[in-house]
mmCIF file of C-alpha atoms in Angstrom:
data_model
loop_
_atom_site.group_PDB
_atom_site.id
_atom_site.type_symbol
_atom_site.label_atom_id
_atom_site.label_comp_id
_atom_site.label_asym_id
_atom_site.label_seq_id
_atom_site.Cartn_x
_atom_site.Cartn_y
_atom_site.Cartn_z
ATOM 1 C CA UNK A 1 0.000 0.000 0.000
ATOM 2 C CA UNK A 2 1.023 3.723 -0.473
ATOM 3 C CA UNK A 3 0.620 6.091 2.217
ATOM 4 C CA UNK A 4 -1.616 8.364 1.752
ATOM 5 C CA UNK A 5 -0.618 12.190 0.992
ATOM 6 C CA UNK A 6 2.127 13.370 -0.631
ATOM 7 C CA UNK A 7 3.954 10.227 -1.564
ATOM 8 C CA UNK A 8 0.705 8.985 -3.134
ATOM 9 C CA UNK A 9 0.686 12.460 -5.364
ATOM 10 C CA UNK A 10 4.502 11.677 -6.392
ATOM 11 C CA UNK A 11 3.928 7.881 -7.391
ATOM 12 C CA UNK A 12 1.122 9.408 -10.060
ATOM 13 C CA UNK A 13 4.315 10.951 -11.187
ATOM 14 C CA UNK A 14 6.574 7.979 -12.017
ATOM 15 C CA UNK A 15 7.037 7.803 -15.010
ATOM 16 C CA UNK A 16 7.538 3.714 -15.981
ATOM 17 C CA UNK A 17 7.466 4.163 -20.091
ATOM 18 C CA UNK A 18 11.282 2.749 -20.197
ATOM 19 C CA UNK A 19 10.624 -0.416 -18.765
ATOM 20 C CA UNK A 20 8.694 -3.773 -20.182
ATOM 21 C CA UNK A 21 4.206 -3.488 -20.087
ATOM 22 C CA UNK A 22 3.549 -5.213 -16.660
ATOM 23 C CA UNK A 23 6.903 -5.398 -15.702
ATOM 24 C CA UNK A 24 9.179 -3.422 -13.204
ATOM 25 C CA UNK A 25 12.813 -4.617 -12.727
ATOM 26 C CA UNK A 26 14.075 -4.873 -9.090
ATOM 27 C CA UNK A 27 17.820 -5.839 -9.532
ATOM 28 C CA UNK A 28 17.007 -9.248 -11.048
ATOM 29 C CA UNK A 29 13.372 -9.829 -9.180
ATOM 30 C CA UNK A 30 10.190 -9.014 -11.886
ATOM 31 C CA UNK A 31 7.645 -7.366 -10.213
ATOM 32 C CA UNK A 32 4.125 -7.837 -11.082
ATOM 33 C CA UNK A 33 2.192 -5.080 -12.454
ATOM 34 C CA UNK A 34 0.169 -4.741 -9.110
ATOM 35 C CA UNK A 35 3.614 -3.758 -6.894
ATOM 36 C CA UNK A 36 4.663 -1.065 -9.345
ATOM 37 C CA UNK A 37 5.849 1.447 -6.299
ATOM 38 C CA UNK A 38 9.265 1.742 -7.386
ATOM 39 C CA UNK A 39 12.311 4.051 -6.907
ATOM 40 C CA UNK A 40 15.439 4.600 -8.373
ATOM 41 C CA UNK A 41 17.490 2.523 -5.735
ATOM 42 C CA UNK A 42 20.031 0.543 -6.443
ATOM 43 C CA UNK A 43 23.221 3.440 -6.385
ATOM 44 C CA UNK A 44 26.166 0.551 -6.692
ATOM 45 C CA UNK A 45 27.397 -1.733 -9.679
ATOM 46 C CA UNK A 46 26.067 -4.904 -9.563
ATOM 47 C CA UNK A 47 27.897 -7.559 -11.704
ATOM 48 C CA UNK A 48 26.384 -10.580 -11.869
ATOM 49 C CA UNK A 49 28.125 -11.262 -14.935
ATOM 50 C CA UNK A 50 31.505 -10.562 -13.843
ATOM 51 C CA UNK A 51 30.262 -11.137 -10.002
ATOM 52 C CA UNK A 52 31.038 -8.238 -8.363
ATOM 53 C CA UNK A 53 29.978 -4.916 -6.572
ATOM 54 C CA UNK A 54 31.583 -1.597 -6.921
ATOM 55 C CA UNK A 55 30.350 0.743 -3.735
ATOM 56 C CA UNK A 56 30.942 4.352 -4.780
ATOM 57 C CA UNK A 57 32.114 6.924 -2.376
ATOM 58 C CA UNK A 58 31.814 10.875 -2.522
ATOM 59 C CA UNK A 59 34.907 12.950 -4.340
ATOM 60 C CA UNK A 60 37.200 9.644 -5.134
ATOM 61 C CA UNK A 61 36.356 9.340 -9.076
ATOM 62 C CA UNK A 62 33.361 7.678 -8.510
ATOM 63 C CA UNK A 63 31.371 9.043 -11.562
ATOM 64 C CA UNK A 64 34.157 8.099 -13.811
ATOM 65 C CA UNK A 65 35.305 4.687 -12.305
ATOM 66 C CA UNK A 66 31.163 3.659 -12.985
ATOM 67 C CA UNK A 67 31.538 5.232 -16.938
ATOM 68 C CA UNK A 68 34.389 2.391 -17.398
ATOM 69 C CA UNK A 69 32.921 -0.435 -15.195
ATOM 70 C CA UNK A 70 29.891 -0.457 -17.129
ATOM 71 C CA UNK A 71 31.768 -1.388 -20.242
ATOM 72 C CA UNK A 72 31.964 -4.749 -18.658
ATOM 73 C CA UNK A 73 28.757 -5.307 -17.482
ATOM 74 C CA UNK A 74 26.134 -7.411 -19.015
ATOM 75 C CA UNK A 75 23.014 -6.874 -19.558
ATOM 76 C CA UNK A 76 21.537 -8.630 -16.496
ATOM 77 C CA UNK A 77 23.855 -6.235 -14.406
ATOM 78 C CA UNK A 78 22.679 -3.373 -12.520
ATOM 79 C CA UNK A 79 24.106 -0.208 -13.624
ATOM 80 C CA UNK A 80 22.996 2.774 -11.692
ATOM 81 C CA UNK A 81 21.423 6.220 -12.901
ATOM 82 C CA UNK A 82 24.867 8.875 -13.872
ATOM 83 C CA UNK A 83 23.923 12.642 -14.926
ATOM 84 C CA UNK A 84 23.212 13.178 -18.425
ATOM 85 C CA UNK A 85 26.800 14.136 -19.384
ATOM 86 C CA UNK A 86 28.080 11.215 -18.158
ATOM 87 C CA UNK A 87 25.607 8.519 -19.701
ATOM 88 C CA UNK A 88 26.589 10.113 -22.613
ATOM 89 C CA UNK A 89 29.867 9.592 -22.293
ATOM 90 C CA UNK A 90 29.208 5.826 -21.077
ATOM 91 C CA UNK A 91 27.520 5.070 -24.334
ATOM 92 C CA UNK A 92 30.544 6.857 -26.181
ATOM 93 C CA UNK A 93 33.049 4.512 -24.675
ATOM 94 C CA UNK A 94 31.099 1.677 -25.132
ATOM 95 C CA UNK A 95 29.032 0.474 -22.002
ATOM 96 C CA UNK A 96 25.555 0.309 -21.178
ATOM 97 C CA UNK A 97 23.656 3.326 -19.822
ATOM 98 C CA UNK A 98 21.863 2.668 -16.310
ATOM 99 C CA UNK A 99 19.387 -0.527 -15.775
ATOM 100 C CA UNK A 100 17.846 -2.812 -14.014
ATOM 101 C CA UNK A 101 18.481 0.146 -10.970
ATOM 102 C CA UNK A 102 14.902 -0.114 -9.012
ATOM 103 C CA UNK A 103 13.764 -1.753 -6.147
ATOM 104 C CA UNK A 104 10.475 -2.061 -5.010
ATOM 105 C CA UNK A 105 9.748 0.347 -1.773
ATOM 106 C CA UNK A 106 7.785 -2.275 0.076
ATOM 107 C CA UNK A 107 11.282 -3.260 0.378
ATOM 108 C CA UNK A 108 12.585 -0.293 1.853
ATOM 109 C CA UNK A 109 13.426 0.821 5.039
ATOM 110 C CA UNK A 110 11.437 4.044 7.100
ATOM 111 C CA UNK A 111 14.686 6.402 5.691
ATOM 112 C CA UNK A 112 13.462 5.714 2.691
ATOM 113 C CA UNK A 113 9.604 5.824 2.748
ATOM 114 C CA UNK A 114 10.284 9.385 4.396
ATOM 115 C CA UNK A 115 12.015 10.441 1.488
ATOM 116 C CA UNK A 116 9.573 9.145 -0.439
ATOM 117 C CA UNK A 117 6.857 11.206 0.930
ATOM 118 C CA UNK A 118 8.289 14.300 1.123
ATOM 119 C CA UNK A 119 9.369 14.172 -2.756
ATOM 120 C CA UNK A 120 12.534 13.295 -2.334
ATOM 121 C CA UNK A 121 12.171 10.567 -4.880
ATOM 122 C CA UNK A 122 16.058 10.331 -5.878
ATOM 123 C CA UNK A 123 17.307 9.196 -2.895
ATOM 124 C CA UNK A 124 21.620 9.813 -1.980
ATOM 125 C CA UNK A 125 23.956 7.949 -5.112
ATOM 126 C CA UNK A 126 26.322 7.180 -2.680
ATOM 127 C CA UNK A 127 24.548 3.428 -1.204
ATOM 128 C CA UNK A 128 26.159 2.823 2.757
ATOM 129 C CA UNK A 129 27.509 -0.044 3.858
ATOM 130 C CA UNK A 130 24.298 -1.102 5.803
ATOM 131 C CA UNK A 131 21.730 -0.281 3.171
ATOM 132 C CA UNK A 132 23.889 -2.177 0.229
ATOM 133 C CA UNK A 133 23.966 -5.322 2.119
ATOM 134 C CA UNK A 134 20.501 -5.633 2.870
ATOM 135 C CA UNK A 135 19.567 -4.570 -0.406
ATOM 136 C CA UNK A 136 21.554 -7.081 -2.120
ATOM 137 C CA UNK A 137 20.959 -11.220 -2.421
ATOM 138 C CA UNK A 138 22.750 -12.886 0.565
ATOM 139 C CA UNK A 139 24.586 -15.086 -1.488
ATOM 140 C CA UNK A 140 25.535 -12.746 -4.322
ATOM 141 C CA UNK A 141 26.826 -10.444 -0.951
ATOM 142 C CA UNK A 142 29.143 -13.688 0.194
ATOM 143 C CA UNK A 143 30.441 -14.539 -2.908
ATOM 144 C CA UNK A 144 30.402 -11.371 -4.924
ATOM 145 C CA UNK A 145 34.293 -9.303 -5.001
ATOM 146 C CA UNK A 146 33.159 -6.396 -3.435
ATOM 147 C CA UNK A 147 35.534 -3.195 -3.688
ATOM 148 C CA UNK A 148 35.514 0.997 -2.903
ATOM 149 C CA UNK A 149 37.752 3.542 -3.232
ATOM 150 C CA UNK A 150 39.368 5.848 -0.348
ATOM 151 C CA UNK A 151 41.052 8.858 -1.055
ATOM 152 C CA UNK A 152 43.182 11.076 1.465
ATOM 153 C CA UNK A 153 40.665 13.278 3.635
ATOM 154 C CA UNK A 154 42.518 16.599 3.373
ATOM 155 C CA UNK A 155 42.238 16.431 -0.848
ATOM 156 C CA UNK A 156 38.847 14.968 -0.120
ATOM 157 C CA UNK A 157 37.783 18.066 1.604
ATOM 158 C CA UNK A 158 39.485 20.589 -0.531
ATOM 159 C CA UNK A 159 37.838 18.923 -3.772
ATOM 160 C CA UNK A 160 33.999 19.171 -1.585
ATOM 161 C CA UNK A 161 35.120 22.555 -0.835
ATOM 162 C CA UNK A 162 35.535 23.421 -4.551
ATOM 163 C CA UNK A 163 32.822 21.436 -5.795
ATOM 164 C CA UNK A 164 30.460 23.012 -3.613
ATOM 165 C CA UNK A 165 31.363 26.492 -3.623
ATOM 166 C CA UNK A 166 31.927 27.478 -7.214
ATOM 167 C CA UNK A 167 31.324 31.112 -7.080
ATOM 168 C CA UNK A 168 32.082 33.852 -4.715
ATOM 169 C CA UNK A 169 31.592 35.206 -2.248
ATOM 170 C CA UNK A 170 32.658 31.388 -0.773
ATOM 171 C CA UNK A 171 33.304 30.499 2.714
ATOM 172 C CA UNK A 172 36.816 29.897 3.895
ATOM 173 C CA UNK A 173 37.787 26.697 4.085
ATOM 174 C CA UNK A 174 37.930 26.427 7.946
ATOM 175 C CA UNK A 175 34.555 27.673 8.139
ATOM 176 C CA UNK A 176 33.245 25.030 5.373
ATOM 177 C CA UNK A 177 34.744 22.246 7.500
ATOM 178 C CA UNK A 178 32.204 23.341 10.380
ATOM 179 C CA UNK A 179 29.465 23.243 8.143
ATOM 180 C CA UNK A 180 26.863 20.811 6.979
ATOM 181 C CA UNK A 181 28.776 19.970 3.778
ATOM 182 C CA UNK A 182 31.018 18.564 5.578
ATOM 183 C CA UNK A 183 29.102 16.490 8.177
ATOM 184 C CA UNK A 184 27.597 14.773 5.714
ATOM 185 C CA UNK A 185 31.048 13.254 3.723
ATOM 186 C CA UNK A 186 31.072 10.298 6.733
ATOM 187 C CA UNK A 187 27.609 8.695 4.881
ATOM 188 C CA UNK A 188 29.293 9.348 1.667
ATOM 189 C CA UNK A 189 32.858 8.237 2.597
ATOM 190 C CA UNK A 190 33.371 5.800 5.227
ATOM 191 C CA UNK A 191 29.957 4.298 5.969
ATOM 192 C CA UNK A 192 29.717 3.455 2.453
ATOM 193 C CA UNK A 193 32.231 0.693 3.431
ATOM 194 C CA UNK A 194 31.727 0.219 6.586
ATOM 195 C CA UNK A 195 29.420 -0.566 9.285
ATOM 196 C CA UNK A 196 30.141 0.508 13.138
ATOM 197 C CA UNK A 197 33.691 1.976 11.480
ATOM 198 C CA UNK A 198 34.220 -1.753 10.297
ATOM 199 C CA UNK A 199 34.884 -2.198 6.344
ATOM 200 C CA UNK A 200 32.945 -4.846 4.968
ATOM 201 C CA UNK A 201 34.253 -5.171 1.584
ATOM 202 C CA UNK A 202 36.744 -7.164 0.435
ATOM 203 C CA UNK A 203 38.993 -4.366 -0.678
ATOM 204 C CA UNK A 204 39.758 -0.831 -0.524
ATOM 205 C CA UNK A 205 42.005 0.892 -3.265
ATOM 206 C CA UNK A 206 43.288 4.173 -2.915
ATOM 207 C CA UNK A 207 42.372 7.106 -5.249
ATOM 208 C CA UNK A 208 45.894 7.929 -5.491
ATOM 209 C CA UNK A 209 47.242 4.705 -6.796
ATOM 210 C CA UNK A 210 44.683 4.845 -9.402
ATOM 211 C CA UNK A 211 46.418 4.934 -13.056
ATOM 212 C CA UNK A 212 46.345 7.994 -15.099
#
């Protein structure tokens, strides 16, 4: 069922002309026509094909590492939605624009149905650690190579700094480390790889040791 008010407004909204009559894709589950309550969820690679998952932190080449994953993806795979630059530029090199990236929201947890009714139907690209592994088949999770990047936290910062503040009049950059911009990295940086500080994939690489 869909609660009532403004989440029931936003699903006459969704707009489900890109997928199959009938059919919704969850990951890999078909979803009869009657549970068509659906978001945009699943904000990590998932490789069946080539059996992994690639969990995507904030200001560590994120974007770009997904553009040339998804040239070996197949077409079971779930690729997740990129801006419109940047699907373009996944076609141009060859891979598959996003699919197979929705899950149904009767499987979703309350953060999520309160998104959901407020409007805030695209929900954070950055999946955490928790989230991703209850999203995701327990045995795909066990036997899947699952992988993030790191990158060091004072570029990190310096890079959200920029990113966030293109114009002037900008903040200084101690004063953008006290603010909200900056509280928010940890659900885009470490707990996308770890639960109760713990990493749970099976490795992390390091931005800087990334080839040119």
């Amino acid at each position: 069922m869909c609660p009532a008010g403004r989440g029931y407004e936003i699903r006459q909204r969704v707009n489900h002309a890109e997928l199959p009559s009938g059919v919704e894709i969850a990951g890999r589950c078909p979803l009869s026509a009657g549970d068509q309550l659906c978001q945009p969820g699943f904000l990590m690679i998932i490789s069946h094909h080539r059996k992994f998952i690639f969990l995507k932190t904030s200001k560590s080449a994120g974007s770009s590492l997904e553009i040339a994953l998804s040239e070996y993806c197949g077409e079971q795979d779930i690729l997740p939605r990129l801006h419109p630059e940047e699907e373009e530029q996944r076609l141009q090199r060859g891979g598959s624009t996003f699919q197979n990236d929705r899950w149904p929201l009767s499987k979703s947890g309350w953060a999520q149905w309160r998104r959901f009714i407020r409007g805030h139907w695209f929900v954070d690209e950055h999946t955490r650690a928790q989230e991703a592994r209850r999203l995701v088949d327990q045995s795909a999770w066990d036997s899947y190579f699952k992988f993030a990047f790191v990158r060091n936290p004072w570029d990190r910062a310096v890079s959200q700094w920029f990113w966030r503040c293109k114009s002037e009049p900008r903040p200084t950059f101690p004063v953008f480390l006290r603010g909200k911009h900056m509280r928010s990295m940890n659900r885009r940086g470490i707990e996308v790889y770890a639960v109760k500080g713990k990493p749970i994939v099976d490795r992390l690489c390091r931005y800087e040791e990334m080839a040119a």
